[in-house]
Amino acid sequence: MAALISYQVRVLPFLLCYLGPSAAVLFSSLPKTLIVTASPSPGQVLYAGVDQINVTWAIDQSQPGGTVSAYKKVKVSFCYAPASQADRGWRKTDDNLKKDKTCQFKITTQPYATAGSVAYTVERSIPTATFFVRAYVLDSEEAEVAYGQSTDAQKTTNLFDVVGITGLHASLGIAAACFSAFSVVALAFFFVVEKRKAKK
Amino acid sequence: MGDSSKSSLQVEPSDAQARFKMPVDSEQKATEFWLFSFAAPHMQAFHLSWFSFFCCFVSTFAAPPLLPLIRDNLNLTTTDIGNAGIASVSGAVFARLAMGTACDLVGPRLASASLILLTTPAVYCTSVINSASSYLLVRFFTGFSLASFVSTQFWMSSMFSPPKVGVANGIAGGWGNLGGGATQLIMPLVYELIHHIGSTRFTAWRIAFFIPGLMQTLSAIAVLALGQDLPNGNYRKLEKAGDKHKDSFGKVFYHAVTNYRAWILALTYGYCFGVELTIDNIVAEYFYDKFNVNLRTAGMIAASFGMANIVSRPGGGFLSDWISTRYGMRGRLWSLWVVQSIGGVLCVVLGLMHNLSAAIAVMLLFSFFVQAACGFTFGVVPFVSRRSLGLISGMTGGGGNVGAVITQLIFFTGSRYSKETGITLMGVMILCCTLPISLIYFPQWGGMFCGPRADATAEDYYAAEWSDEEKEKGYHSSSVKFAENSVREGGRRRRPSPTVPVEATPTHV
C-alpha cells in the first residue's frame, strides 16, 4: 500500500509537466522591453493584398527587463485597436493571454536578436479594421515573457487602418442573378402549365 | 403501424380503394404511414414536403455557422448580428399567416413552391452582400421561407387520416427543423472544401451559399412537378370540376380568428418552437464564449441541438397519436402541457450549468423535450378547425416565430442579461406561457380539467363553422367526413379512463 502511494507521488510531477504551464500569463505582468515601430503613418490606409509595411523592433536598453537569457523568439502581430473592438466580443482584450483575442494576425515569428525587422505584405485574410503592431518575446516554452507595441498604453496613437478585400467577384454577381432568374422563371413556367391543364 | 380499431373509420368502396396503394379512409386520406415508401400521392407528398422544408431551414440558418468569416468580411458588430438574427425569424411571422390562407385558397403545393422559389433569390444574393444592412436584408427575406412549415403541416393534414396525422405532422416538421442543425455542419464543410480548392476566405463563404440556394430551387421544382394537393388531385382541377368548393377568404379568416384555441396554441407554440429558433441562433456562440471551446466544436454542439429533431419532434407526434388511442384529446392536451413544462424546467437548469459536459447533457435533454412539445402541439392543431385549418396552422406557426422574436429581444439583445441568465429566465417564461393550455376545451372531447359535455358531438363542432345555406349546398361535406374520422379523439370509452380528475364531470360511457 505504501509502495503504491509513493509510486503515485512520483508519477504526479510528470503528469503536471504534461499538463503544461499551469500559471496563466497575464499581460499586465509583462515588462515592456521592446521598442516597436511600424512604417504606416498614423491614420494611413493600407489595402489588403496590395500594400506593404515595415516593422522594426529593438531592445529598449533603458528598461529593466526580465531575464534576457529566457528570450528565445519574437512574435509580431497585428492587433485590433479599441475602435475595432467596440461591440465585438470576439475581439475582446483579456489580461489572461490565453483568453486574449486582441492580436489575431501573426506577421512573423523570428529567433530572438537585440534588434530585428520584417517587411510584410498585408495578407488578403486581414479584415477591414484599425490596427497597431505588437511584438511578444517568447521563451523556450512559447510563453510570453515581454512585449513591445507601436502604440501607447491606451492604444490611441499611431494607429493605422486596413481595408480588407471584399471577396466579391463579378462572376458571383452574374451567377446569383442567373440562378435567381431561373428560380422565378421556373415558377412562372409551372403556373402557365397549370392554367393550361385546368382549361382542358 | 396498423390500426386495429377501424370501426370508427368508414371503409372505402373497393374501386376507389384500388386507386391507392395505401389503405385510405372516406376522405381518401391514408390511414397508415409507411416511412420508407414513396407511394403516390400520400407518401410522395410527405417526402416532398419535409425535404423542401428542410432546405428552407438550411438556408435560413446558413449564416450563423459562417459568422466568424462574415463578421470580419462585412465589419459587423454584435448589435448588427443580433438584429439580423431577429430579422431572420421575424419575416416568417406574417408569412406564416399569409401561407395558411394561401393553402386554404390555392392548395399547399402551389403555395409552398411559390414561396420557396420566390425566396431563393435572397439566398443567392447573400453571396454578394457587402454591408451590415444588406446582411440584415438577406437574412430577413430568406427567413420568409420558414413559412413553408405551414404548408407542410397543412399538406400532411390533407393527406393523412386523424389517427396518423400526429406522426405525419411530427416527422415532416421535425425532419424539416433538422435543417437548422444540419446546416451548422454542412456550411462549414462546404466552406472548407471551397477554401481548400483555392479561394480566399472571404470569397469561399460567398460561394458556399449557392449550395443551400440550389437545394431550395431544386426541391421546390420537385414539389411542383411531382406533388399533388389532395389524394384526388390538385385544387384547381377539382374546383373546375366542381368536386371542391372554392372557399372565401373572409369566412376562413373569421372562423380562424374567432376560435380562441388557435390563439392559445399560437402563444404556447412560441415557447417550444420559438425557443428552438432562438437557441439555433445563439447556442454556438454561447458554448464558444462560456466554455472556450473552438469554433468547430461549438458548431458541432449547436448542430446536435438541431439534429435531435430526427426523433424528438416525430416522437412527440407519435406519442400524441398513441396517447389519444387511450385518452383521446384530453390525453393530447395533458401530454403537451407536461412535456413543454419539463422543457421549461430544463431550460432553467441549462443556464445554471457551469460544467461543459453537464451543460451538453442538459442541452440535449432540453432539445428532446422542447422539440417533442412542437410535435405534440401539431397533434392538437388539426382538430381545432376543419374549414380554417390552413390559417390556424399559420397562426400557430406564426406564433412560434413571434416567440422567437420576443425571447431574443428580451433576453439576448444588448448586455442587460448575461447569456446564461437569459437562458434561465427564458425557461421561466416557458413555464408561465405554457399554462394557458389548461384553458383549451373541446365540447365533444373535454379539456385538461373538464370532461366533455354529454350532448356535444364532433359533427356539431365542425359543422358550426358553416352557415345553414352553405350546409344546404353541401360545402361542409369534407368537415362531416373529418368529424366521423375523428371519433377516436374521444378516447377509449369501453372502460373509464383511470386519469379522470375527481372534480371533473364523469365521461359518458
Short mmCIF file of N, CA and C in Angstrom, two decimals, chain B residues 286-341:
data_model
loop_
_atom_site.label_atom_id
_atom_site.label_comp_id
_atom_site.label_asym_id
_atom_site.label_seq_id
_atom_site.Cartn_x
_atom_site.Cartn_y
_atom_site.Cartn_z
N TYR B 286 -22.82 30.75 -27.48
CA TYR B 286 -22.88 30.57 -26.03
C TYR B 286 -21.80 29.61 -25.57
N PHE B 287 -21.71 28.44 -26.24
CA PHE B 287 -20.71 27.46 -25.83
C PHE B 287 -19.31 27.95 -26.13
N TYR B 288 -19.17 28.67 -27.25
CA TYR B 288 -17.86 29.19 -27.64
C TYR B 288 -17.33 30.17 -26.59
N ASP B 289 -18.20 31.08 -26.15
CA ASP B 289 -17.76 32.10 -25.21
C ASP B 289 -17.64 31.58 -23.80
N LYS B 290 -18.66 30.81 -23.32
CA LYS B 290 -18.67 30.44 -21.90
C LYS B 290 -17.68 29.34 -21.59
N PHE B 291 -17.53 28.38 -22.50
CA PHE B 291 -16.69 27.22 -22.19
C PHE B 291 -15.39 27.22 -22.98
N ASN B 292 -15.16 28.28 -23.78
CA ASN B 292 -13.91 28.41 -24.52
C ASN B 292 -13.60 27.21 -25.40
N VAL B 293 -14.61 26.62 -26.00
CA VAL B 293 -14.35 25.58 -26.99
C VAL B 293 -14.05 26.26 -28.31
N ASN B 294 -13.45 25.56 -29.25
CA ASN B 294 -13.17 26.21 -30.52
C ASN B 294 -14.41 26.21 -31.41
N LEU B 295 -14.30 26.91 -32.53
CA LEU B 295 -15.49 27.15 -33.34
C LEU B 295 -16.09 25.86 -33.88
N ARG B 296 -15.23 24.94 -34.28
CA ARG B 296 -15.76 23.71 -34.86
C ARG B 296 -16.52 22.92 -33.80
N THR B 297 -15.99 22.87 -32.59
CA THR B 297 -16.67 22.15 -31.50
C THR B 297 -17.99 22.83 -31.18
N ALA B 298 -17.95 24.18 -31.11
CA ALA B 298 -19.19 24.90 -30.83
C ALA B 298 -20.22 24.60 -31.91
N GLY B 299 -19.76 24.54 -33.17
CA GLY B 299 -20.68 24.22 -34.27
C GLY B 299 -21.26 22.83 -34.13
N MET B 300 -20.43 21.89 -33.70
CA MET B 300 -20.94 20.52 -33.54
C MET B 300 -21.97 20.43 -32.43
N ILE B 301 -21.70 21.15 -31.33
CA ILE B 301 -22.67 21.16 -30.22
C ILE B 301 -23.97 21.80 -30.71
N ALA B 302 -23.82 22.91 -31.44
CA ALA B 302 -25.01 23.58 -31.96
C ALA B 302 -25.78 22.66 -32.89
N ALA B 303 -25.04 21.92 -33.72
CA ALA B 303 -25.70 21.02 -34.65
C ALA B 303 -26.46 19.93 -33.91
N SER B 304 -25.89 19.42 -32.83
CA SER B 304 -26.55 18.31 -32.15
C SER B 304 -27.88 18.76 -31.54
N PHE B 305 -27.98 20.05 -31.21
CA PHE B 305 -29.28 20.53 -30.71
C PHE B 305 -30.35 20.37 -31.79
N GLY B 306 -30.03 20.85 -32.99
CA GLY B 306 -31.00 20.75 -34.08
C GLY B 306 -31.20 19.34 -34.57
N MET B 307 -30.14 18.52 -34.50
CA MET B 307 -30.23 17.16 -35.05
C MET B 307 -31.13 16.27 -34.20
N ALA B 308 -31.33 16.63 -32.94
CA ALA B 308 -32.23 15.82 -32.12
C ALA B 308 -33.61 15.74 -32.76
N ASN B 309 -33.89 16.68 -33.65
CA ASN B 309 -35.18 16.70 -34.33
C ASN B 309 -35.48 15.45 -35.13
N ILE B 310 -34.45 14.67 -35.45
CA ILE B 310 -34.72 13.46 -36.23
C ILE B 310 -35.75 12.60 -35.51
N VAL B 311 -35.61 12.52 -34.19
CA VAL B 311 -36.52 11.65 -33.45
C VAL B 311 -37.42 12.41 -32.49
N SER B 312 -36.98 13.61 -32.03
CA SER B 312 -37.74 14.21 -30.92
C SER B 312 -39.10 14.73 -31.36
N ARG B 313 -39.12 15.52 -32.46
CA ARG B 313 -40.41 16.04 -32.87
C ARG B 313 -41.33 14.94 -33.40
N PRO B 314 -40.81 14.06 -34.26
CA PRO B 314 -41.66 12.93 -34.67
C PRO B 314 -42.13 12.12 -33.47
N GLY B 315 -41.22 11.96 -32.49
CA GLY B 315 -41.61 11.23 -31.27
C GLY B 315 -42.79 11.89 -30.60
N GLY B 316 -42.76 13.24 -30.57
CA GLY B 316 -43.89 13.96 -29.98
C GLY B 316 -45.18 13.69 -30.73
N GLY B 317 -45.10 13.73 -32.06
CA GLY B 317 -46.29 13.47 -32.86
C GLY B 317 -46.80 12.05 -32.66
N PHE B 318 -45.85 11.10 -32.66
CA PHE B 318 -46.23 9.69 -32.50
C PHE B 318 -46.86 9.45 -31.13
N LEU B 319 -46.21 10.02 -30.08
CA LEU B 319 -46.76 9.82 -28.74
C LEU B 319 -48.13 10.48 -28.60
N SER B 320 -48.32 11.62 -29.27
CA SER B 320 -49.62 12.29 -29.23
C SER B 320 -50.69 11.37 -29.80
N ASP B 321 -50.38 10.76 -30.95
CA ASP B 321 -51.34 9.84 -31.54
C ASP B 321 -51.57 8.64 -30.64
N TRP B 322 -50.50 8.12 -30.03
CA TRP B 322 -50.62 6.92 -29.21
C TRP B 322 -51.44 7.22 -27.96
N ILE B 323 -51.17 8.39 -27.34
CA ILE B 323 -51.93 8.74 -26.13
C ILE B 323 -53.40 8.95 -26.45
N SER B 324 -53.68 9.44 -27.66
CA SER B 324 -55.08 9.69 -27.98
C SER B 324 -55.85 8.38 -28.16
N THR B 325 -55.14 7.26 -28.44
CA THR B 325 -55.87 6.00 -28.56
C THR B 325 -56.44 5.59 -27.21
N ARG B 326 -55.75 5.96 -26.12
CA ARG B 326 -56.25 5.59 -24.80
C ARG B 326 -57.07 6.71 -24.16
N TYR B 327 -56.56 7.95 -24.28
CA TYR B 327 -57.16 9.04 -23.51
C TYR B 327 -57.73 10.15 -24.37
N GLY B 328 -57.71 9.97 -25.68
CA GLY B 328 -58.33 10.95 -26.56
C GLY B 328 -57.66 12.31 -26.52
N MET B 329 -58.46 13.31 -26.85
CA MET B 329 -57.94 14.67 -26.93
C MET B 329 -57.42 15.13 -25.58
N ARG B 330 -58.04 14.70 -24.50
CA ARG B 330 -57.59 15.13 -23.17
C ARG B 330 -56.15 14.66 -22.93
N GLY B 331 -55.87 13.43 -23.39
CA GLY B 331 -54.50 12.93 -23.26
C GLY B 331 -53.54 13.78 -24.07
N ARG B 332 -53.95 14.17 -25.29
CA ARG B 332 -53.08 15.01 -26.12
C ARG B 332 -52.77 16.32 -25.41
N LEU B 333 -53.78 16.92 -24.77
CA LEU B 333 -53.57 18.21 -24.12
C LEU B 333 -52.69 18.07 -22.88
N TRP B 334 -52.98 17.07 -22.06
CA TRP B 334 -52.16 16.87 -20.86
C TRP B 334 -50.70 16.61 -21.21
N SER B 335 -50.49 15.73 -22.18
CA SER B 335 -49.11 15.38 -22.51
C SER B 335 -48.38 16.58 -23.09
N LEU B 336 -49.07 17.40 -23.86
CA LEU B 336 -48.44 18.62 -24.39
C LEU B 336 -47.99 19.52 -23.24
N TRP B 337 -48.87 19.71 -22.27
CA TRP B 337 -48.52 20.60 -21.15
C TRP B 337 -47.35 20.03 -20.35
N VAL B 338 -47.39 18.75 -20.06
CA VAL B 338 -46.32 18.13 -19.26
C VAL B 338 -44.97 18.24 -19.97
N VAL B 339 -44.96 17.85 -21.24
CA VAL B 339 -43.68 17.83 -21.97
C VAL B 339 -43.10 19.23 -22.11
N GLN B 340 -43.96 20.19 -22.45
CA GLN B 340 -43.43 21.55 -22.63
C GLN B 340 -42.96 22.14 -21.31
N SER B 341 -43.64 21.81 -20.22
CA SER B 341 -43.22 22.33 -18.92
C SER B 341 -41.88 21.73 -18.50
#
